[in-house]
Short mmCIF file of C-alpha atoms in Angstrom, two decimals:
data_model
loop_
_atom_site.label_atom_id
_atom_site.label_comp_id
_atom_site.label_asym_id
_atom_site.label_seq_id
_atom_site.Cartn_x
_atom_site.Cartn_y
_atom_site.Cartn_z
CA UNK W 65 -20.18 -7.60 -32.93
CA UNK W 66 -17.33 -7.62 -30.38
CA UNK W 67 -15.46 -10.43 -32.16
CA UNK W 68 -15.82 -8.59 -35.48
CA UNK W 69 -14.71 -5.32 -33.83
CA UNK W 70 -11.63 -6.97 -32.32
CA UNK W 71 -10.65 -8.81 -35.47
CA UNK W 72 -11.21 -5.97 -37.93
CA UNK W 73 -10.32 -2.94 -35.81
CA UNK W 74 -13.42 -1.27 -37.27
CA UNK W 75 -16.01 0.22 -34.90
CA UNK W 76 -19.25 1.26 -36.56
CA UNK W 77 -20.31 3.22 -33.45
CA UNK W 78 -17.13 5.32 -33.56
CA UNK W 79 -17.56 5.81 -37.29
CA UNK W 80 -21.12 7.08 -36.79
CA UNK W 81 -19.85 9.47 -34.12
CA UNK W 82 -17.18 10.75 -36.52
CA UNK W 83 -14.24 9.31 -34.59
CA UNK W 84 -11.47 7.14 -36.00
CA UNK W 85 -11.16 4.20 -33.61
CA UNK W 86 -7.83 3.26 -35.22
CA UNK W 87 -6.29 6.67 -34.59
CA UNK W 88 -3.36 6.50 -32.20
CA UNK W 89 -4.14 8.04 -28.80
CA UNK W 90 -1.51 10.61 -27.91
CA UNK W 91 -0.21 10.71 -24.34
CA UNK W 92 -1.26 13.96 -22.69
CA UNK W 93 1.19 16.62 -21.61
CA UNK W 94 0.98 17.02 -17.83
CA UNK W 95 1.95 20.16 -15.92
CA UNK W 96 1.86 20.31 -12.13
CA UNK W 97 2.69 23.22 -9.85
CA UNK W 98 2.40 23.81 -6.10
CA UNK W 99 2.27 27.17 -4.34
CA UNK W 100 1.39 28.62 -0.93
CA UNK W 101 -0.98 31.59 -0.83
CA UNK W 102 -1.20 33.72 2.30
CA UNK W 103 -5.00 33.56 2.54
CA UNK W 104 -7.50 31.27 4.25
CA UNK W 105 -8.36 28.11 2.32
CA UNK W 106 -12.06 29.02 1.98
CA UNK W 107 -11.09 32.34 0.34
CA UNK W 108 -8.61 30.72 -2.05
CA UNK W 109 -11.10 28.03 -3.04
CA UNK W 110 -13.93 30.55 -3.53
CA UNK W 111 -11.76 32.75 -5.76
CA UNK W 112 -10.78 29.79 -7.98
CA UNK W 113 -14.25 28.25 -8.02
CA UNK W 114 -15.75 31.44 -9.42
CA UNK W 115 -14.64 30.51 -12.93
CA UNK W 116 -15.22 34.01 -14.29
CA UNK W 117 -12.20 35.02 -12.13
CA UNK W 118 -9.78 32.82 -14.06
CA UNK W 119 -9.04 35.30 -16.90
CA UNK W 120 -8.05 37.85 -14.24
CA UNK W 121 -4.88 35.87 -13.58
CA UNK W 122 -4.60 33.46 -16.52
CA UNK W 123 -3.39 35.78 -19.26
CA UNK W 124 -4.05 33.31 -22.09
CA UNK W 125 -7.77 33.23 -21.25
CA UNK W 126 -10.03 35.79 -22.83
CA UNK W 127 -13.25 34.71 -21.12
CA UNK W 128 -14.79 31.96 -19.01
CA UNK W 129 -18.56 31.85 -18.64
CA UNK W 130 -20.30 29.61 -16.11
CA UNK W 131 -23.24 27.99 -17.95
CA UNK W 132 -24.63 26.11 -14.96
CA UNK W 133 -23.32 24.56 -11.74
CA UNK W 134 -21.09 22.09 -13.62
CA UNK W 135 -20.59 23.35 -17.19
CA UNK W 136 -18.66 26.35 -18.48
CA UNK W 137 -17.68 27.93 -21.79
CA UNK W 138 -14.03 28.93 -22.32
CA UNK W 139 -12.34 31.24 -24.81
CA UNK W 140 -8.54 31.49 -24.99
CA UNK W 141 -6.07 33.40 -27.10
CA UNK W 142 -4.06 31.30 -29.53
CA UNK W 143 -0.36 31.58 -28.63
CA UNK W 144 1.86 33.66 -30.86
CA UNK W 145 -0.21 36.83 -30.92
CA UNK W 146 -2.30 35.77 -33.90
CA UNK W 147 -5.24 37.74 -32.54
CA UNK W 148 -7.61 34.79 -32.82
CA UNK W 149 -9.21 32.70 -30.13
CA UNK W 150 -10.17 29.11 -29.59
CA UNK W 151 -13.39 28.10 -27.79
CA UNK W 152 -14.52 24.99 -25.93
CA UNK W 153 -16.84 23.81 -23.19
CA UNK W 154 -15.78 22.09 -19.99
CA UNK W 155 -17.46 20.39 -17.07
CA UNK W 156 -16.62 19.98 -13.42
CA UNK W 157 -16.22 16.26 -12.82
CA UNK W 158 -15.54 16.21 -9.09
CA UNK W 159 -15.72 18.74 -6.32
CA UNK W 160 -15.24 18.81 -2.56
CA UNK W 161 -15.94 22.36 -1.44
CA UNK W 162 -12.84 24.04 -0.06
CA UNK W 163 -10.65 21.02 -0.81
CA UNK W 164 -10.69 19.81 -4.40
CA UNK W 165 -11.91 20.76 -7.87
CA UNK W 166 -11.52 18.67 -11.03
CA UNK W 167 -12.66 19.43 -14.58
CA UNK W 168 -12.34 18.27 -18.18
CA UNK W 169 -13.33 19.53 -21.57
CA UNK W 170 -16.49 17.95 -22.93
CA UNK W 171 -15.99 15.05 -25.33
CA UNK W 172 -16.44 16.92 -28.61
CA UNK W 173 -14.32 19.98 -27.74
CA UNK W 174 -11.50 21.10 -29.99
CA UNK W 175 -9.36 21.49 -26.84
CA UNK W 176 -8.83 18.20 -24.99
CA UNK W 177 -7.83 19.15 -21.46
CA UNK W 178 -8.47 18.29 -17.86
CA UNK W 179 -7.20 19.46 -14.56
CA UNK W 180 -7.50 19.46 -10.84
CA UNK W 181 -6.64 21.80 -8.03
CA UNK W 182 -6.15 20.59 -4.45
CA UNK W 183 -6.51 23.12 -1.62
CA UNK W 184 -4.87 22.34 1.76
CA UNK W 185 -3.96 24.31 4.84
CA UNK W 186 -0.28 25.26 4.58
CA UNK W 187 2.04 23.03 6.61
CA UNK W 188 3.61 25.90 8.49
CA UNK W 189 1.72 28.94 9.69
CA UNK W 190 -1.19 30.62 7.97
CA UNK W 191 -2.13 30.17 4.35
CA UNK W 192 -3.27 27.68 1.77
CA UNK W 193 -1.20 25.31 -0.31
CA UNK W 194 -2.63 24.74 -3.77
CA UNK W 195 -1.48 22.05 -6.14
CA UNK W 196 -2.67 22.50 -9.70
CA UNK W 197 -2.30 19.77 -12.30
CA UNK W 198 -3.29 20.42 -15.91
CA UNK W 199 -3.29 17.78 -18.64
CA UNK W 200 -3.95 18.40 -22.29
CA UNK W 201 -3.70 16.76 -25.66
CA UNK W 202 -2.90 19.21 -28.42
CA UNK W 203 -5.05 19.13 -31.56
CA UNK W 204 -3.64 17.69 -34.81
CA UNK W 205 -2.69 14.27 -33.44
CA UNK W 206 0.98 13.25 -33.39
CA UNK W 207 2.09 16.36 -35.29
CA UNK W 208 0.39 18.65 -32.78
CA UNK W 209 1.77 16.63 -29.89
CA UNK W 210 5.32 16.83 -31.26
CA UNK W 211 5.05 20.59 -31.76
CA UNK W 212 3.50 21.05 -28.30
CA UNK W 213 6.25 19.00 -26.65
CA UNK W 214 8.75 21.65 -27.79
CA UNK W 215 6.67 24.23 -25.98
CA UNK W 216 6.04 22.17 -22.84
CA UNK W 217 8.49 24.21 -20.78
CA UNK W 218 6.75 27.36 -22.04
CA UNK W 219 3.39 25.95 -20.93
CA UNK W 220 4.90 25.05 -17.55
CA UNK W 221 6.18 28.62 -17.21
CA UNK W 222 2.76 29.93 -18.20
CA UNK W 223 1.03 27.84 -15.49
CA UNK W 224 3.62 28.94 -12.92
CA UNK W 225 3.09 32.61 -13.88
CA UNK W 226 -0.69 32.14 -13.75
CA UNK W 227 -0.42 30.76 -10.21
CA UNK W 228 1.86 33.62 -9.18
CA UNK W 229 -0.71 36.06 -10.58
CA UNK W 230 -3.43 34.23 -8.64
CA UNK W 231 -1.33 34.48 -5.48
CA UNK W 232 -0.71 38.19 -6.07
CA UNK W 233 -4.39 38.83 -6.81
CA UNK W 234 -5.49 37.17 -3.56
CA UNK W 235 -2.75 38.50 -1.32
CA UNK W 236 -3.10 42.07 -2.55
CA UNK W 237 -6.89 42.33 -2.28
CA UNK W 238 -9.08 42.21 0.77
CA UNK W 239 -12.20 40.64 -0.72
CA UNK W 240 -11.00 38.61 -3.72
#
């Protein structure tokens, strides 16, 4: 089977799963941002870890619903004010309470994304440094990737604004 797979490029398992094994894998777009929030690390982590909080500061999200301890259902607005949404499920892949949270969309989601947030005590004084890294592969293969690459700086700005909103939300409320 493996010799046939290697020689022909055809994978019957991928075919049965509805995937094209010969389809070119597109490099993901990666956005990373670091920010210091003037709150204790446990508070910052707890506010982010409660996934239902995310639409409060991520304006492109309509809703996030925690399905169980690891899985969640996401709904986001499609950019451009089209009034429609896109939905997918995600799972937490790694977690160290108060320090680190990593997630990815489940394998059959229309949105292929992953991310991680690292929470550290700020180097100087009080507060928490967060470093968020988001990776995603736009739908529609190479065409979608090419279109998305034109908007990469817009996505970076969006992530930066989301983190600023998160910072504002936590610093302006007593019990986030």
